[in-house]
XYZ file of C-alpha atoms in Angstrom:
516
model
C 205.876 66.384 260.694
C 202.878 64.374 259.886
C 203.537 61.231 257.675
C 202.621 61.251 253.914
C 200.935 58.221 252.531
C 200.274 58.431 249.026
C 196.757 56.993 247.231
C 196.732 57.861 243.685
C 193.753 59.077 242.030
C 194.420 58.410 238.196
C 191.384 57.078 236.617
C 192.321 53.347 236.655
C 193.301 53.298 240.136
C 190.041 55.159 241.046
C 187.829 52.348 238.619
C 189.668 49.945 241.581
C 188.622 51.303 244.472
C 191.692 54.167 245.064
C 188.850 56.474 247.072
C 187.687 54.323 249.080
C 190.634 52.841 249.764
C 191.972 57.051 250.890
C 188.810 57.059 252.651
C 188.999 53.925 255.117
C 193.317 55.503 255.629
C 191.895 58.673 256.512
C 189.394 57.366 258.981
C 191.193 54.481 260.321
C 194.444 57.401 260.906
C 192.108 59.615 262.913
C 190.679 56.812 264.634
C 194.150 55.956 265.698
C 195.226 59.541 266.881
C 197.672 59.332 264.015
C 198.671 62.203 262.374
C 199.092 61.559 258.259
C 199.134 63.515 255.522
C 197.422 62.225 252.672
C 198.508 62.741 249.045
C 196.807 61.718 246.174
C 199.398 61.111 243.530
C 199.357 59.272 240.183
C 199.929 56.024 239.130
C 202.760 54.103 238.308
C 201.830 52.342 235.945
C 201.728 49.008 237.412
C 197.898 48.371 237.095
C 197.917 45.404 238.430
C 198.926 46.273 241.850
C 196.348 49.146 241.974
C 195.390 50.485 244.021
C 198.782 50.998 245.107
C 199.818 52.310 248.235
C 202.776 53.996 249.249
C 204.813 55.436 252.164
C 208.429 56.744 252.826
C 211.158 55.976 254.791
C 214.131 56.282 255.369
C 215.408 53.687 252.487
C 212.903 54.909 250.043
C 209.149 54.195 249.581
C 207.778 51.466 250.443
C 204.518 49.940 248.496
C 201.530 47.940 249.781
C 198.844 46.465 246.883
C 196.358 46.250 245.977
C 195.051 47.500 248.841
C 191.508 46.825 249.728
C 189.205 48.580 252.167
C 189.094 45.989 254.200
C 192.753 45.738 254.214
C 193.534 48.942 256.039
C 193.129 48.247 259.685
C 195.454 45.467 259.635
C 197.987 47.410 257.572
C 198.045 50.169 260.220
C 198.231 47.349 263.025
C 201.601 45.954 261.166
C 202.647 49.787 261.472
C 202.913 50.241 257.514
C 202.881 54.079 258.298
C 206.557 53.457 258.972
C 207.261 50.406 256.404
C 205.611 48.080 258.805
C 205.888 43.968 257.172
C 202.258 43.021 255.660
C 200.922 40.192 253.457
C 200.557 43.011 251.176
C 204.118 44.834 251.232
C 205.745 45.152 248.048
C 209.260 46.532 249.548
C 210.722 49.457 248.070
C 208.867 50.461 244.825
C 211.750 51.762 243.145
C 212.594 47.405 243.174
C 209.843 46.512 242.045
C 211.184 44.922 238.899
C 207.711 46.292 236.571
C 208.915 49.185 237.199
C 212.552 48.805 237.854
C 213.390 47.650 234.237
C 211.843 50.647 232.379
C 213.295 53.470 231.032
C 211.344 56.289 232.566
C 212.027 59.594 230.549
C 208.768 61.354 229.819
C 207.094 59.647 232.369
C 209.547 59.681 235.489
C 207.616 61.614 238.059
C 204.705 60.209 237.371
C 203.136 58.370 240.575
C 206.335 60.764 242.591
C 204.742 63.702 242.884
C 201.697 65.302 243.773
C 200.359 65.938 240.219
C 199.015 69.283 240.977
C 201.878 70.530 243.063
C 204.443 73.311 241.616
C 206.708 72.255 244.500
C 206.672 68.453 243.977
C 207.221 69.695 239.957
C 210.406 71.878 240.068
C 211.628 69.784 243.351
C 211.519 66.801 240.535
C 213.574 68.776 237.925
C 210.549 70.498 236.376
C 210.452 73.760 234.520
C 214.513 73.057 233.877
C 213.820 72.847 230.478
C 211.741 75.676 229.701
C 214.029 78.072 232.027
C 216.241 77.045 229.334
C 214.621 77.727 226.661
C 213.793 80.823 227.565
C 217.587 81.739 227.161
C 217.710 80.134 224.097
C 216.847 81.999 220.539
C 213.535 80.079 218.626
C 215.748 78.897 216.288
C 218.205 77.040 218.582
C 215.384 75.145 220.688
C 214.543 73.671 217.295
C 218.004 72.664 216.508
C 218.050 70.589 220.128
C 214.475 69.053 219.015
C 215.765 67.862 215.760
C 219.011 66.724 217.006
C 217.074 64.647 219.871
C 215.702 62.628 216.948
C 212.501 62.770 218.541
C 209.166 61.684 216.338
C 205.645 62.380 217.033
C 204.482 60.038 219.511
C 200.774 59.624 217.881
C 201.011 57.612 215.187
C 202.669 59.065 212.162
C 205.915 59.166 213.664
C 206.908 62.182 211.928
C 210.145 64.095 212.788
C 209.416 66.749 215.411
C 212.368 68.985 214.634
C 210.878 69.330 210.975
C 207.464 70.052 212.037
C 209.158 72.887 214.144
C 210.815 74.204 211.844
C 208.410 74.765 208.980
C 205.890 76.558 211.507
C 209.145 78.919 212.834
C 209.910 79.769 209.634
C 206.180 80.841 208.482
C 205.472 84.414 208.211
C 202.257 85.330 209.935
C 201.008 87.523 212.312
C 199.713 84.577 214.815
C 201.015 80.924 215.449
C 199.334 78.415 217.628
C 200.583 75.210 219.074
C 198.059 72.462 219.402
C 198.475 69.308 221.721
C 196.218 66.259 219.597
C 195.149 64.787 223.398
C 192.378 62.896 221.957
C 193.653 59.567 222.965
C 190.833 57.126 220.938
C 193.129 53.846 220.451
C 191.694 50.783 222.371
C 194.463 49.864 224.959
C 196.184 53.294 225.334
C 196.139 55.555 227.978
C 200.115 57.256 228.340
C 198.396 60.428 227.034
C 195.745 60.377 230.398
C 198.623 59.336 233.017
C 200.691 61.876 231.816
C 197.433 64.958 231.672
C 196.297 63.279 235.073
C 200.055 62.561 237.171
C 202.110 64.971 235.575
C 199.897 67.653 233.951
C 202.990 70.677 234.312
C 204.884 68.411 232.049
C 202.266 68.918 229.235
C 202.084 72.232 230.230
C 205.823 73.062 230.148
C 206.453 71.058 226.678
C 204.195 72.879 224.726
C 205.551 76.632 226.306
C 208.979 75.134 225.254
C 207.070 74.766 221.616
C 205.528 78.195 221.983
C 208.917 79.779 222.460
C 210.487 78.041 219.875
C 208.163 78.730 216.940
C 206.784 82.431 217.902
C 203.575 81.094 219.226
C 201.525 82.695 221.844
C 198.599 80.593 222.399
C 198.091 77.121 222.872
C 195.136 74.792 222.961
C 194.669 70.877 224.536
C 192.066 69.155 222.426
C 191.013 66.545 225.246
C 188.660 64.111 224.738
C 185.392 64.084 226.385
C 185.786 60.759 228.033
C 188.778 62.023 230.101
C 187.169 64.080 233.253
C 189.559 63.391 235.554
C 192.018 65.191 233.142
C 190.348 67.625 232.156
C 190.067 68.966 235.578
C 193.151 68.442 236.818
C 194.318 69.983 233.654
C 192.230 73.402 233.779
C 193.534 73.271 237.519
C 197.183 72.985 236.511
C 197.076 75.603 233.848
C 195.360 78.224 236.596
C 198.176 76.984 238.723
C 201.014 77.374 236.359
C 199.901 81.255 234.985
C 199.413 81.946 239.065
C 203.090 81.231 239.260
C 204.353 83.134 235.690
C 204.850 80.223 234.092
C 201.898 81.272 231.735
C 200.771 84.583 230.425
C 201.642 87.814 228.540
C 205.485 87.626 229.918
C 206.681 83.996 230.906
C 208.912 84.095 233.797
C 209.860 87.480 232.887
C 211.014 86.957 229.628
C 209.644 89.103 227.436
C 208.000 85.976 226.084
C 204.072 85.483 226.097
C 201.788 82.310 225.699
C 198.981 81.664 226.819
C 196.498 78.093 226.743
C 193.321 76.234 227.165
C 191.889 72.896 227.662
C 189.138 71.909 224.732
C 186.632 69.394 224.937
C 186.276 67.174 221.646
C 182.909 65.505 220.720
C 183.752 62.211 220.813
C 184.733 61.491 217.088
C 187.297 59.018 216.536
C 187.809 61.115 213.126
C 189.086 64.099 215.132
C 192.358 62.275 216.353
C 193.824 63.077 212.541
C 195.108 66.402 213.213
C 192.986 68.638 210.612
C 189.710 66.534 211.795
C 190.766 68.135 214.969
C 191.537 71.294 213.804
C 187.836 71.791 212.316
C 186.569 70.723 215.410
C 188.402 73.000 217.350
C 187.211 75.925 215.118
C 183.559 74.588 216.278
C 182.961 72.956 212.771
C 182.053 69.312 212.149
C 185.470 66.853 212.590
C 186.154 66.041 209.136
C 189.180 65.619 207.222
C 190.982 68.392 205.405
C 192.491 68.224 201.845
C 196.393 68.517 202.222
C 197.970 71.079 201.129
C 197.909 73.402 202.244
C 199.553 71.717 205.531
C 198.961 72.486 208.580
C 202.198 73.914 209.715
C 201.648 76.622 207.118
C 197.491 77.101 207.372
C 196.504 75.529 210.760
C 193.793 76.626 213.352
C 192.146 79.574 211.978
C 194.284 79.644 209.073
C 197.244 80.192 211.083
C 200.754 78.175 211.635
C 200.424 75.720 213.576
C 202.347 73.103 215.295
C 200.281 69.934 215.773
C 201.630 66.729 218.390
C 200.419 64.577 220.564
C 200.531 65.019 224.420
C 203.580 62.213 224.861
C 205.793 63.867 221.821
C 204.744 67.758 223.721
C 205.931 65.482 227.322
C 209.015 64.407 226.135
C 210.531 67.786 225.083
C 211.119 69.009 228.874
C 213.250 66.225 228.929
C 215.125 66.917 225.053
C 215.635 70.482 226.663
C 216.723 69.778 229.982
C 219.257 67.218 229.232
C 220.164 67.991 226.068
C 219.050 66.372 222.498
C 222.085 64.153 222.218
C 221.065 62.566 226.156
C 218.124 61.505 224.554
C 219.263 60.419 221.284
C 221.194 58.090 222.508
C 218.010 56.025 223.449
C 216.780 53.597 220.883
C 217.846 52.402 217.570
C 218.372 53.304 214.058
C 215.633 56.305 213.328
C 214.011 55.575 216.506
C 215.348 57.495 218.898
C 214.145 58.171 222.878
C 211.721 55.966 224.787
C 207.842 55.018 224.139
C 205.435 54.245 226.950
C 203.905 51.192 225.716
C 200.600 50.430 226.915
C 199.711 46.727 228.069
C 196.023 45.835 227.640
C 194.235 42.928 226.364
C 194.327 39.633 227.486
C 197.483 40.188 229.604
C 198.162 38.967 233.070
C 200.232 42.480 234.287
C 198.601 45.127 232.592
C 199.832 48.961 232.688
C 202.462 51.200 231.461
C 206.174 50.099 230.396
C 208.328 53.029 228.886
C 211.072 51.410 227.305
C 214.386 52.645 224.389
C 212.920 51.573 220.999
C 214.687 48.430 220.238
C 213.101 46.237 222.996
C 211.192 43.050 221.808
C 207.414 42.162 222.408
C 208.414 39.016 223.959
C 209.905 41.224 226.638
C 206.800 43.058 227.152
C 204.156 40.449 226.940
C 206.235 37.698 228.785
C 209.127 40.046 230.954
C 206.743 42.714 231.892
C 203.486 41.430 231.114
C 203.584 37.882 232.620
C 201.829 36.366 229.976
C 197.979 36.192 229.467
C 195.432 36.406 232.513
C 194.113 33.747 231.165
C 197.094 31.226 231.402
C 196.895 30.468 227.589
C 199.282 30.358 224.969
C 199.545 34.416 223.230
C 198.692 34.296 219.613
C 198.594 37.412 218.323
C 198.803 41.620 219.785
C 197.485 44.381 217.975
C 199.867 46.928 217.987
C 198.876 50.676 217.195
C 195.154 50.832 217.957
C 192.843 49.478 216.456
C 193.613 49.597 212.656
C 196.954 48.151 213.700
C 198.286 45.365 212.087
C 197.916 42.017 214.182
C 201.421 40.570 214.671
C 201.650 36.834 215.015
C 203.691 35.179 217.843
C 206.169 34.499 215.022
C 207.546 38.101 214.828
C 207.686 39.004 219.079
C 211.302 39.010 218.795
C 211.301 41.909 215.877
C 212.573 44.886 217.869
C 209.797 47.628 218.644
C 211.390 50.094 215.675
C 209.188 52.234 213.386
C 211.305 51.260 210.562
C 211.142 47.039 211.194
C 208.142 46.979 212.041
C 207.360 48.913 208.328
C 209.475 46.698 206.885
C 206.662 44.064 208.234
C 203.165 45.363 207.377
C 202.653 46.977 210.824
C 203.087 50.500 212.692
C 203.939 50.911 216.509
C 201.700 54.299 216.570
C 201.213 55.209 219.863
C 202.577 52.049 221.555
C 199.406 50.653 222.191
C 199.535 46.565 222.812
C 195.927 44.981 222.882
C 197.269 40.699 223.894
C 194.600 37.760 222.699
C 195.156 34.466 223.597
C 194.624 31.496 221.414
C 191.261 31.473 221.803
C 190.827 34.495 219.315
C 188.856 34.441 215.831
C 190.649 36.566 213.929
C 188.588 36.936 210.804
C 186.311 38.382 213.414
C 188.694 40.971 214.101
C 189.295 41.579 210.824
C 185.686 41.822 210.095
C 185.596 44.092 213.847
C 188.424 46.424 211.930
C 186.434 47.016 208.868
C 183.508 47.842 210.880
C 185.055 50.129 213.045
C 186.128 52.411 210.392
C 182.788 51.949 208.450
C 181.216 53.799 211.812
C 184.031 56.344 212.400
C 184.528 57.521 208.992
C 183.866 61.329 208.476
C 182.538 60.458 205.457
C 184.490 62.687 203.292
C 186.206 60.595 200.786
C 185.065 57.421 198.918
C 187.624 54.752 199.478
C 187.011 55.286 203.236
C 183.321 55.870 203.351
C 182.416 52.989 200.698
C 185.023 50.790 200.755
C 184.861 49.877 204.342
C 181.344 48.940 204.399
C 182.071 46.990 201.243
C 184.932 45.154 202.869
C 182.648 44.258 206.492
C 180.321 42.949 203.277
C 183.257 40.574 201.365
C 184.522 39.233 205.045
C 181.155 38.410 205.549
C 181.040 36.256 202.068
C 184.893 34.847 202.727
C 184.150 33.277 205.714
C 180.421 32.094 204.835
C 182.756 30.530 201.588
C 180.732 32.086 199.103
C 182.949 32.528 196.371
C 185.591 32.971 198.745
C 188.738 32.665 196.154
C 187.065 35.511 194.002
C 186.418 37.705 197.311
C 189.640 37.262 198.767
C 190.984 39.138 195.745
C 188.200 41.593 195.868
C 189.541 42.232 199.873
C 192.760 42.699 198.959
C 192.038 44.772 195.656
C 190.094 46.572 197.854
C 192.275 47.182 200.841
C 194.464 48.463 198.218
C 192.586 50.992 197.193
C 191.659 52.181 201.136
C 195.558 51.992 201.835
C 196.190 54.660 198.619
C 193.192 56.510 197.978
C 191.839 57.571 201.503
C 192.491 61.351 202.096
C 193.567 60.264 206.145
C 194.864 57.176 207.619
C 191.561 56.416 208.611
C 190.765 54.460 205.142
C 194.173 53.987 204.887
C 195.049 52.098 207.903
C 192.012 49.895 208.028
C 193.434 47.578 205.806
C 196.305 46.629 208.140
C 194.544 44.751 210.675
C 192.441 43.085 208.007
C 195.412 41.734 205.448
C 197.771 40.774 208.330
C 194.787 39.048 210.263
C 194.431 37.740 206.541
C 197.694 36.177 206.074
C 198.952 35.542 209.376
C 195.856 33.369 210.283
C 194.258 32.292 206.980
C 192.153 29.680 208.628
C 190.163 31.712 210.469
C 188.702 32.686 207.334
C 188.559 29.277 205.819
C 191.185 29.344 203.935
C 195.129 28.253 203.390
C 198.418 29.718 203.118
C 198.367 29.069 199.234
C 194.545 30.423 199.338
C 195.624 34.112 201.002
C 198.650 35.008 199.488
């Protein structure tokens, strides 16, 4: 039996060199008369050591990294095909402590399995939950949702269960569930490791929402910077209806539903879920007046349940185990794991998926190492880009939707952009405004207006014209962008301004006494 060596191909490991590196394996192993078996996995998660390298043995796989192309002949001459010592060994990656400390639920196979293999998948405990589903009535698979505690993983943190259960209990004569995979916050990327590692997982969380509501087709709005997912998706989804897992009658149930991968047009608008609806319906991305809500008149008019590709991920898991398995993850309302994302100024960048409750001192320091740049850490941006800054004061608040509420900022979609001390911050805040001055759809006036009147006031703040009379104007008119936008668009982009604001007044010119 020919050895395996695995060389993932998720985007970031592939930006690194992850080809070539497959390339120089594959030649230097027929060079050699070396019979391998090459398998191009996913990532782990542990950027930093990409591309990362791994073969099995007896005690488990063993990692190499980063590997370079020039690394390879001397890896095969220390015999690494069998765990062979190297400069570059890593030992077993399940020790690795990155990845050792984490709390892998949604994303535990990825970087295990051959993304694209139905083998690897149910071999891994895939399709468990939707086999059980399928013996389940609509009605109970919601129950074990709601019970799970589980909350949409994109920003809102809305109650999945609910959403559910407002769509099953619509009369109509079609439903439709809708993944929201247009993943447009700086520093993310859980939603692309999952579509590109561990695409059936995507897949078999939104059958599992299919079956529960009475919907029979499904749609992944992707974004149009994600190519690698998109055809690994479309691959996965041939794959998967191939097999029954898809189709007019799932696995022989009786059961039918059906989907399709979507390109977006690159809007940052069309992340808000009835931007993305329009979209989908091949009309211009702009927001929707609520009500009617979606859940009642969707896509098309129709039902339809609306979450993002981690919260769709993490129901194989709800269903397979069991809702109370995973609630007893986290804290308080926040229940189940997050896969934070570590980007930014950060010395061990990639994915941690930790219980809600863990600190961002862990993560930066524990898991992130610090800065790359060997500098103190004076602020993150948590939640994408019209997330709140958080000062180094508050890294011990435990990562909790609720706290972190309680505190002027949102977790959204675990996103963690580090800056060193080095940072301006009224040039973030002036960054923020701009931002949603360019992405705005327009639609309403607080949004449209207000945040090319606030890029206009930072501008006067920190040239200290007037500056006591324009602070007040900011925050008079962040308070009308945080109440009277129709999306969280306008009403987010006061966040980052107000705590960039307060936390670090003297960026702006100004004292505590000054920007309270």
């Amino acid at each position: 039996m020919n050895t395996r060596i695995y060389v993932p191909f998720d985007s970031t490991a592939l930006s690194l060199g992850a080809d070539k590196v497959a390339q120089a394996i594959a030649a230097e192993a027929a060079k050699r008369g070396i019979a391998i078996e090459l398998v191009r996995n996913g990532s782990r998660g542990a950027f930093f050591l990409e591309p990362l390298v791994e073969v099995p043995t007896p005690a488990g796989r063993v990692a190499y990294g980063p590997v370079q192309p020039k690394d390879v002949a001397a890896l095969f001459d220390a015999g690494f095909v069998t765990g062979g010592q190297h400069a570059l060994s890593l030992g077993l990656t399940d020790e690795i402590g990155y990845l050792k400390n984490q709390e892998r639920l949604t994303s535990a196979r990825i970087g295990l399995t051959d993304p694209l293999s139905l083998d690897d998948y149910i071999d891994h405990g895939g399709f468990v939950g939707l086999d059980n589903a399928l013996a389940m009535s609509g009605a109970d698979v919601v129950k074990e949702v709601t019970e799970s505690g589980l909350r949409g993983r994109g920003g809102a943190a809305f109650p999945t269960g609910i959403k559910w259960n407002t769509v099953l209990g619509a009369v109509a004569d079609r439903k439709y569930v809708v993944c929201n995979a247009d993943e447009g916050d700086s520093g993310t990327f859980s939603d692309r490791m999952i579509m590109e590692g561990d695409p059936y997982c995507l897949i078999e969380g939104m059958t599992i929402a299919g079956i529960a509501v009475g919907a029979t087709q499904g749609y992944i709005y992707l974004r149009s910077e994600y190519p690698h997912a998109f055809a690994t998706l479309k691959e996965a989804i041939h794959r998967a209806r191939a097999a029954g897992w898809l189709g007019d009658n799932v696995r022989n149930s009786g059961k039918a539903f059906e989907l399709e991968v979507r390109l977006g047009a690159g809007a940052y608008i069309c992340g808000e879920e009835t931007s993305l609806l329009e979209s989908l319906e091949g009309k211009r991305g702009i927001v929707r007046f609520k009500p009617p809500l979606p859940a009642l008149e969707g896509l098309f008019g129709k039902p339809t349940v609306i979450n993002n590709v981690i919260s769709l991920a993490s129901v194989p898991t709800i269903l397979a185990q069991g809702g109370a398995f995973y609630r007893d993850f986290g804290m308080g309302r926040s229940r189940g794991t997050l896969p934070f994302q570590l980007a930014g100024n950060i010395r061990r960048g990639g994915l941690v998926e930790k219980a809600f409750g863990v600190t961002m001192n862990e993560l930066i320091h524990d898991f992130g190492g610090g800065t790359l740049s060997g500098r103190p850490v004076r602020a993150v941006q948590v939640g994408g880009p019209l997330g709140a800054y958080v000062p180094a004061s508050q890294f011990d608040l435990p990562l909790d939707y609720e706290e972190y509420a309680k505190h002027g900022a949102m977790i959204g979609h675990g996103g963690i952009v580090v800056f060193d001390d080095t940072v301006d911050m009224a040039h973030m805040a002036r960054y923020a405004m701009e931002f949603c001055a360019i992405e705005s759809c327009g639609k309403c006036t607080p949004c449209r207006i207000g945040s090319t009147r606030g890029v206009e006031v930072i501008d006067r703040i920190v040239a200290n014209d007037n500056r006591g009379r324009n602070i007040a104007l900011l925050q008079s008119l962040c308070d009308t962008m945080l109440n009277g936008s129709l999306c969280a668009l306008g009403g987010m982009a006061p966040y980052p301004v107000l705590s960039a604001l307060n936390h670090f007044p003297e960026d702006f010119g100004v004292d505590k006494t000054e920007a309270a």
